Coordinates of C-alpha atoms in Angstrom, one line a residue:
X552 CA 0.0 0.0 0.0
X553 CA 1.6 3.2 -0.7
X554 CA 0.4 6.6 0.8
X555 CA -1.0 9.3 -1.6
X556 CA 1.5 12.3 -2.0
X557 CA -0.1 16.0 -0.9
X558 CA 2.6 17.6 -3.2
X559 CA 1.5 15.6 -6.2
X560 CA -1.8 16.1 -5.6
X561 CA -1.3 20.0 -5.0
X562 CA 0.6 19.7 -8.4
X563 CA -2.5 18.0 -9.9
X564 CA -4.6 20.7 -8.7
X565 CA -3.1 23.7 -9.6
X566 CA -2.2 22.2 -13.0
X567 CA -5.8 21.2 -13.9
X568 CA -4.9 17.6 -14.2
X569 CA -7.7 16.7 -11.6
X570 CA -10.5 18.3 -9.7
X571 CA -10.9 18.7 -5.7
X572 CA -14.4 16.9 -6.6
X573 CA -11.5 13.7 -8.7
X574 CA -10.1 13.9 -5.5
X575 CA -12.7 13.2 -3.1
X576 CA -14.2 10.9 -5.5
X577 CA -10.7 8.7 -5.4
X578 CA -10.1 8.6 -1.6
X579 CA -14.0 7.4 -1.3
X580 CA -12.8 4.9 -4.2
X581 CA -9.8 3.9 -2.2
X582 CA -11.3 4.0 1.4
X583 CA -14.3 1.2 -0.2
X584 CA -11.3 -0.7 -1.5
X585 CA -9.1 -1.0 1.5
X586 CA -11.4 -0.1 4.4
X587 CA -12.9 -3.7 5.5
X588 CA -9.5 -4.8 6.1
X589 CA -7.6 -1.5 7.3
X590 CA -10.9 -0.4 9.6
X591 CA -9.5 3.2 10.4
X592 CA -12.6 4.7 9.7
X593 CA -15.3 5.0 12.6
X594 CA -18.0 5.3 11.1
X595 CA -18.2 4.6 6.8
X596 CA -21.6 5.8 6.4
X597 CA -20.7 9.2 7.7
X598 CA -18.5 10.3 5.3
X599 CA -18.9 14.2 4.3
X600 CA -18.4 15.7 0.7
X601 CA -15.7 17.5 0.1
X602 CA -14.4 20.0 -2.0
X603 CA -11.1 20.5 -1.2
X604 CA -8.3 17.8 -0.3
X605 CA -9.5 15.1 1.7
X606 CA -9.1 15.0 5.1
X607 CA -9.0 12.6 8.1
X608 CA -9.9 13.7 11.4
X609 CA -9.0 11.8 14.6
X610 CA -12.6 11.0 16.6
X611 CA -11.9 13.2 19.6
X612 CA -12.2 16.0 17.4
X613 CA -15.4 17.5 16.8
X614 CA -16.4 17.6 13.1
X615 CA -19.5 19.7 12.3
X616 CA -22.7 16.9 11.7
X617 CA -20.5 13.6 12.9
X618 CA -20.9 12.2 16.4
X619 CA -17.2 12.3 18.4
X620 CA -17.5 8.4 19.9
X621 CA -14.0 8.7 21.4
X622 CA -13.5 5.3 20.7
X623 CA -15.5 4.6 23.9
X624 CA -18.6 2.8 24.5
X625 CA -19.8 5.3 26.7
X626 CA -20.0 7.8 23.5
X627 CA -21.9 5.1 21.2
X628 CA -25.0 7.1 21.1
X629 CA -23.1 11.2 21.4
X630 CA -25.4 13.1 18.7
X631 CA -23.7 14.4 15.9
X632 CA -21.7 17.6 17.1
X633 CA -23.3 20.9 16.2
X634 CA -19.8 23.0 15.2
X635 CA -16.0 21.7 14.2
X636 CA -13.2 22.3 16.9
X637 CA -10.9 25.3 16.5
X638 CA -8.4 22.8 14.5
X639 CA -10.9 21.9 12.1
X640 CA -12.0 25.1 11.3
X641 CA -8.1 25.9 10.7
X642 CA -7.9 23.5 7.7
X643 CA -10.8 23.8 6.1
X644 CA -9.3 27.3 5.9
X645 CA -6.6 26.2 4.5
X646 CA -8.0 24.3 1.8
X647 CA -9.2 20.8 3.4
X648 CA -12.2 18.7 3.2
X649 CA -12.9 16.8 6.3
X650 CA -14.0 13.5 4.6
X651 CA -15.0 11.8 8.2
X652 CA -13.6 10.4 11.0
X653 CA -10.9 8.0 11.8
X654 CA -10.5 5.7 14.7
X655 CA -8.8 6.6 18.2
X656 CA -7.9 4.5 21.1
X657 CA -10.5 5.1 24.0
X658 CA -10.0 8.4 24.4
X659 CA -6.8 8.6 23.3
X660 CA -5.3 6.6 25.9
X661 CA -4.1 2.6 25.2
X662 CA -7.1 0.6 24.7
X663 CA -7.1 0.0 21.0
X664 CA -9.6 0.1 18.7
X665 CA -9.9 -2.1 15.4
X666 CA -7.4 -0.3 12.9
X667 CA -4.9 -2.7 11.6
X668 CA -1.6 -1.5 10.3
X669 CA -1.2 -1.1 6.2
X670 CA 2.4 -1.9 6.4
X671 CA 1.3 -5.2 8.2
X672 CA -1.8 -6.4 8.6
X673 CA -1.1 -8.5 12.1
X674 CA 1.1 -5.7 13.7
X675 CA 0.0 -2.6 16.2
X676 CA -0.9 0.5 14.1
X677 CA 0.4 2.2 17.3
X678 CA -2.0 4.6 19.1
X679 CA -3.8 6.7 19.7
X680 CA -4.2 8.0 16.3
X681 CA -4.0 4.9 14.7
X682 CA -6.5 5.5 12.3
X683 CA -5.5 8.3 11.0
X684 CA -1.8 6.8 10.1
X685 CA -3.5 3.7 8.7
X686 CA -5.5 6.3 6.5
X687 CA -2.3 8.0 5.3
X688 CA -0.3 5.5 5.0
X689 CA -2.8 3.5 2.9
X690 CA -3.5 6.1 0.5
X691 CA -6.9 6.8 1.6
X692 CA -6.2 10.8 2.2
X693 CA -3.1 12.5 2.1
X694 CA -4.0 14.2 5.3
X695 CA -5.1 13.4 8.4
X696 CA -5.6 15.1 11.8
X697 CA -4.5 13.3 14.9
X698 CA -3.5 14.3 18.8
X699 CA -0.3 13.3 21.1
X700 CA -0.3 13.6 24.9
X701 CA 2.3 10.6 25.3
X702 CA 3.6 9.5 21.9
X703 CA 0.4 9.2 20.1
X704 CA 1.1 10.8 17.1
X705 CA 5.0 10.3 16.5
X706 CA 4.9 6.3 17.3
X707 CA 2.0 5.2 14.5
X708 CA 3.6 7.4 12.0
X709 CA 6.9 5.6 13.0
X710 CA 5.0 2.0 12.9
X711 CA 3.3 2.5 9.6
X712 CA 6.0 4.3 7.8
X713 CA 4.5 7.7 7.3
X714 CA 5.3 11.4 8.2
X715 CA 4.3 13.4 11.3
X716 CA 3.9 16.7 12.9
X717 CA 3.6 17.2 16.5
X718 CA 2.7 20.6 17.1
X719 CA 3.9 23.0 19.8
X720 CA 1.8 22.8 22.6
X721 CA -0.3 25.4 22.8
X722 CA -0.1 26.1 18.8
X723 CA -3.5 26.1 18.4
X724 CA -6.6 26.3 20.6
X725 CA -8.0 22.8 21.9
X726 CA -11.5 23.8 21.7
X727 CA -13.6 21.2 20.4
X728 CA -11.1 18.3 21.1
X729 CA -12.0 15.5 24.1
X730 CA -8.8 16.1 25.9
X731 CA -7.0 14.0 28.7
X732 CA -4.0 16.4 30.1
X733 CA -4.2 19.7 29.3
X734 CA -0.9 20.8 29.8
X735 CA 0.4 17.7 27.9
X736 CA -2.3 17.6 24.6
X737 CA -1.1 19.0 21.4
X738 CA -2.3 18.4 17.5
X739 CA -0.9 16.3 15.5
X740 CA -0.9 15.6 11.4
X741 CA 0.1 12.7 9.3
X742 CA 1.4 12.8 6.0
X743 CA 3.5 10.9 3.1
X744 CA 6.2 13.0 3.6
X745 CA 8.2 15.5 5.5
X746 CA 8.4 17.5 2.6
X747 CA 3.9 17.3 2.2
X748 CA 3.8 18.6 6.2
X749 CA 6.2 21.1 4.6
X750 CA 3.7 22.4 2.1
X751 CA 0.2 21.4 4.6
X752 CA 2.2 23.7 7.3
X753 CA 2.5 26.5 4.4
X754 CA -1.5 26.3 3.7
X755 CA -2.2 26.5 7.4
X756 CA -0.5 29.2 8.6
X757 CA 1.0 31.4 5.8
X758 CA 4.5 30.7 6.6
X759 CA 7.6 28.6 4.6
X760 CA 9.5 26.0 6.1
X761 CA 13.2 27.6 6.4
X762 CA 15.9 25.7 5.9
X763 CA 19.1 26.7 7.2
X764 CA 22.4 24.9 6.4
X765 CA 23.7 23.0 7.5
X766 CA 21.4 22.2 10.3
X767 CA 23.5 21.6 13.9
X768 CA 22.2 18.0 15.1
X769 CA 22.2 16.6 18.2
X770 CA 21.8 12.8 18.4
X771 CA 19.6 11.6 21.1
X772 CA 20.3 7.5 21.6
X773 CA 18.1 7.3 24.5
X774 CA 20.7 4.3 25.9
X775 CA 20.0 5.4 29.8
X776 CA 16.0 4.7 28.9
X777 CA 17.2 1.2 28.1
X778 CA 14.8 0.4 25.3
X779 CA 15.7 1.0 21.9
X780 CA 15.9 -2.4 20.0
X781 CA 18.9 -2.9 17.6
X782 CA 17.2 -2.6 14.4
X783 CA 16.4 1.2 15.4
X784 CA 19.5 1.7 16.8
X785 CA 21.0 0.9 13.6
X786 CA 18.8 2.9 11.3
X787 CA 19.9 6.2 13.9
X788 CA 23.5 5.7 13.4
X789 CA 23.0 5.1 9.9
X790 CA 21.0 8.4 9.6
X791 CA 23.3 10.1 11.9
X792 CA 26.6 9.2 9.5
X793 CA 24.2 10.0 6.2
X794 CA 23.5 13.6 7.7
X795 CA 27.2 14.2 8.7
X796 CA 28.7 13.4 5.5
X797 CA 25.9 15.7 4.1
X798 CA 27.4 18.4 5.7
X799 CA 25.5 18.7 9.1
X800 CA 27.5 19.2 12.5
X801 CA 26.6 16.1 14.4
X802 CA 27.0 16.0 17.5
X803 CA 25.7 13.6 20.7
X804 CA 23.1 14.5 22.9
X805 CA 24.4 14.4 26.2
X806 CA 21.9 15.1 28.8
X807 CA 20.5 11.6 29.1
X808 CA 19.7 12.0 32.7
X809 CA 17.3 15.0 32.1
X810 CA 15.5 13.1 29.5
X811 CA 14.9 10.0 32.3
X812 CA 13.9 12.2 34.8
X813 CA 11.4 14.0 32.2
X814 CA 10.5 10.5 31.2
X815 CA 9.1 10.1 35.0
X816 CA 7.9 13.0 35.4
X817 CA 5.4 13.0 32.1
X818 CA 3.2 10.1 33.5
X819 CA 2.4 11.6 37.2
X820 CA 1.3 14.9 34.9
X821 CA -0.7 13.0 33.1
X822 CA -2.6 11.0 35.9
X823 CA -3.3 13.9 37.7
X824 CA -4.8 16.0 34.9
X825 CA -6.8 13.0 33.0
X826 CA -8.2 12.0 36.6
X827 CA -9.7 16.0 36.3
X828 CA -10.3 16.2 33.2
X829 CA -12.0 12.9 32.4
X830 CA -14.1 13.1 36.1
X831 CA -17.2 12.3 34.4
X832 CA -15.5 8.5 32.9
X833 CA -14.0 8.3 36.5
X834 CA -16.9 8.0 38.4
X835 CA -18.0 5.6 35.7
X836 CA -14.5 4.1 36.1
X837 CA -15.9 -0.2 35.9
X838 CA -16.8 0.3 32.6
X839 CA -13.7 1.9 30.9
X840 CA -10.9 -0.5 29.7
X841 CA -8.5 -1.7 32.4
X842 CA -5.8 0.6 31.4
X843 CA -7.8 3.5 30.9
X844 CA -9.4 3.3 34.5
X845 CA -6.2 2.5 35.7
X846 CA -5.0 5.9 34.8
X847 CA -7.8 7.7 36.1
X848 CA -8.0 6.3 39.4
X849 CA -3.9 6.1 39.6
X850 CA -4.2 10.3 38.9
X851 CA -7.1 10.3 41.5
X852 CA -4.5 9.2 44.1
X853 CA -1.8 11.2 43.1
X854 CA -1.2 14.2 45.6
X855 CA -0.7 17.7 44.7
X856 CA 2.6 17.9 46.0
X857 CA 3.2 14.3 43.8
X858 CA 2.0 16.6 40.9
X859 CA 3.4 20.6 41.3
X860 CA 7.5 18.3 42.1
X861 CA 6.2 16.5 38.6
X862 CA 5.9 19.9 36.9
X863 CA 8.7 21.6 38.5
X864 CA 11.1 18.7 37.3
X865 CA 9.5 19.8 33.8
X866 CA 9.9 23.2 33.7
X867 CA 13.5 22.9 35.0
X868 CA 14.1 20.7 32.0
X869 CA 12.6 23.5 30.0
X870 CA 15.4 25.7 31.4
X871 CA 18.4 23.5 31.1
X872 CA 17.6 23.1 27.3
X873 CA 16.5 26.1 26.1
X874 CA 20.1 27.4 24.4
X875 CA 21.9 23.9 23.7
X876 CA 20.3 22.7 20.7
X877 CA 18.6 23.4 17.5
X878 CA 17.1 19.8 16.4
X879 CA 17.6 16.7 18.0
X880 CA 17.3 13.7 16.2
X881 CA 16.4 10.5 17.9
X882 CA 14.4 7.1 17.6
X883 CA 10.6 7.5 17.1
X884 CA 10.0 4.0 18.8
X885 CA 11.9 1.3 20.5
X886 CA 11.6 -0.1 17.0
X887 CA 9.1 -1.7 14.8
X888 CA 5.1 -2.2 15.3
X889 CA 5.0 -5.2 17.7
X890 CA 3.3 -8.0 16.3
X891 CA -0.3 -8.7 18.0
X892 CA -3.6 -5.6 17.8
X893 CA -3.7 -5.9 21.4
X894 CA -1.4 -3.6 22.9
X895 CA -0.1 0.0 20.8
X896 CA 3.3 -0.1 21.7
X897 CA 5.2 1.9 23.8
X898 CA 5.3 5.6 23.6
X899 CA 8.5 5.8 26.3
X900 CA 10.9 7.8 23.3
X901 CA 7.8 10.5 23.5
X902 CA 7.3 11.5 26.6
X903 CA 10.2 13.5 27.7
X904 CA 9.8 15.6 24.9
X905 CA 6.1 16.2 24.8
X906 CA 6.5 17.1 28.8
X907 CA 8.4 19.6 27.4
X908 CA 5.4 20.8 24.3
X909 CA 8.3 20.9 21.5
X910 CA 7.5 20.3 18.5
X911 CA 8.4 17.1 16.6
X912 CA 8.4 15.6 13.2
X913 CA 8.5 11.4 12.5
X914 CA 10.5 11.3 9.4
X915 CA 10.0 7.8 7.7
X916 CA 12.2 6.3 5.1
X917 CA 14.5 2.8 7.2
X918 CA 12.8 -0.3 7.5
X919 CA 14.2 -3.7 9.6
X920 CA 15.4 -6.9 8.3
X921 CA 11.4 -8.0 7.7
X922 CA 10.8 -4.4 5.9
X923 CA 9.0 -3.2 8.9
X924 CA 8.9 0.6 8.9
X925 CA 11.2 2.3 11.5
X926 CA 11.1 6.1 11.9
X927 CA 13.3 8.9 13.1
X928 CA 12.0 11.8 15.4
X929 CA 13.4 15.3 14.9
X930 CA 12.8 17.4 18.0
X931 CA 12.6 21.5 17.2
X932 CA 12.4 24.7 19.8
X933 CA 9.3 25.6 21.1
X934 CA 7.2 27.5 18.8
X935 CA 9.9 26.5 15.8
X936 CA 7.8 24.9 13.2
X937 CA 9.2 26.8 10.4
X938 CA 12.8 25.9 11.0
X939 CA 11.8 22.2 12.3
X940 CA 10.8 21.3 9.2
X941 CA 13.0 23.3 7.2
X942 CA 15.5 20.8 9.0
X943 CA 13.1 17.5 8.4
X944 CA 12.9 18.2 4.7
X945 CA 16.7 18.4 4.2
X946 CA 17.3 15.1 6.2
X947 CA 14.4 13.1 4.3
X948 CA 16.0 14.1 1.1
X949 CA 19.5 13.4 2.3
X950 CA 18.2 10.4 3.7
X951 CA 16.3 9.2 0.3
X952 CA 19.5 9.8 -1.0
X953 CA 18.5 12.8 -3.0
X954 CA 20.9 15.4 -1.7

């Protein structure tokens, strides 16, 4: 299955070779062809007309006319919502067609729904945005809309060898969104390519990826967090050596003990704030998945003081790395999708960095020995977009060997 390029398409547009109506008529066309076996869809008869570029949007996102289920029972009869969340309204600014919904983990946490990955069938698409990667990477739509609070965004696009964009937290207004930490949730978007977030970036907010040269990398290995499988290990000194020779200062990272101590400190945030935030599911706690009541009640427990030495570890860690780097370049995920659709993986390489609300782009491109998609994460400065994926788009050409 191979994912449906946004730049081609964009080409295709502006060129008069197709039609946003083609275009909505062929991800329909691909969606029936793929969609019994793939199941990243939520709901199939809900699928919206479109007149732009189609669209996928992750189903804790309110889309104008479709119910958001939130991949929980409790939601199975939520009437459609009356008005699109703040993101929504964002693309279709930009030239997007929300074609429907695509599947999410129970709200957005680990229980997994029924996507399977396109890259293969009888592995983890990863979560919680599964289907939203399984959409892009199938060639359904060259777009879709997902969220990270742990790794949710940068692990499936990493598992099922597509591109993603972890926004800056706080970016964009969450209105509209079913949320589970609020100091931790930030949008995501999946695409073919480094280069097509490049170009759906452009469309959204008016500005150009910048690409500076050449880019000063550090190289996270994440070897104190014990968890990064050989294959992936591998394909990051690989990448590392590609983008030196290219001309990019390389350099290790070498705070590893900040990133554990972030690592630790993301979790207790999360509790806390998803025990608040999702009250209403807590006190309905016996019928939520194991791991998602787990949470809740675990963040019910957890003291203030537990919580305020949690965020105070985070914002020191915010301190001690605000001048040392431009882009770090690490694993995405301990390594490839795990075999089995019961579990999503393990979103461990994510959650220093999202305590910290940088911005991060997957960037796919290595595979291990059984062709199993592995991908990269660049890590960029807060609020640093622009020059994040100025950086991502050099290293997937240099990378594709095509620099």
């Amino acid at each position: 299955m191979r994912p449906w390029s946004l730049r081609e398409l964009v080409q295709d547009l502006r060129q008069g070779r197709t039609t946003p109506e083609a275009a909505s008529r062929r991800a329909l066309a691909r969606i029936a062809e793929t969609d019994a076996e793939l199941r990243a869809w939520v709901d199939r008869t809900a699928f919206l007309p479109g007149t732009g570029v189609p669209l996928g949007v992750k189903d804790i996102i309110d889309l104008a006319g479709v119910p958001t289920r939130c991949g929980s029972t409790l939601r199975a009869e939520a009437a459609p919502a009356t008005s699109d969340a703040a993101i929504v309204t964002a693309w279709r600014s930009a030239g997007m067609a929300p074609l429907g919904k695509t599947v999410t983990t129970e709200f957005a946490f680990f229980a997994p729904g029924p996507t399977r990955n396109p890259a293969a069938l009888g592995h983890t698409p990863g979560g919680s945005s599964s289907g939203s990667a399984a959409a892009v990477a199938s060639g359904q739509v060259p777009l879709a809309l997902g969220s990270q609070t742990a790794g949710s965004v940068t692990r499936p696009a990493s598992y099922c060898g597509v591109a993603s964009l972890v926004m800056s937290h706080g970016r964009y207004p969450s209105t509209g969104v079913t949320g589970l930490s609020p100091s931790l949730d930030s949008h995501g978007v999946f695409a073919a390519t480094a280069a097509d977030l490049a170009l759906a970036w452009s469309a959204l907010t008016g500005d150009s990826a910048r690409e500076p040269r050449p880019p000063r990398i550090l190289v996270w290995s994440a070897d104190a967090l014990d968890v990064v499988e050989a294959p992936m290990r591998h394909a990051l000194t690989q990448a590392a050596k590609r983008l030196r020779e290219a001309g990019a200062t390389v350099e290790p990272f070498r705070d590893e003990q900040l990133m554990v101590e972030l690592t630790a400190a993301h979790p207790v945030v999360m509790a806390y704030e998803a025990a608040r935030e999702r009250s209403a599911e807590l006190a309905v706690a016996e019928r939520l998945s194991a791991p998602l009541a787990q949470l809740l009640r675990a963040g019910a427990a957890t003291s203030a003081d537990e919580y305020e030495t949690a965020r105070a570890t985070i914002a020191e860690g915010s301190d001690r790395l605000a001048d040392v780097f431009d882009v770090v370049l690490g694993p995405a995920a301990p390594g490839a999708a795990p075999h089995g659709l019961e579990a999503t993986g393990n979103p461990v390489l994510s959650r220093g960095w999202q305590a910290l609300g940088l911005p991060v782009v997957t960037v796919p491109g290595f595979t291990d020995a059984a062709g199993l998609p592995l991908g990269l994460q660049l890590v960029g400065r807060h609020g640093g977009e622009n020059e994040l994926l100025g950086h991502a788009c050099w290293a997937e050409r240099v990378l594709a060997g095509d620099s």
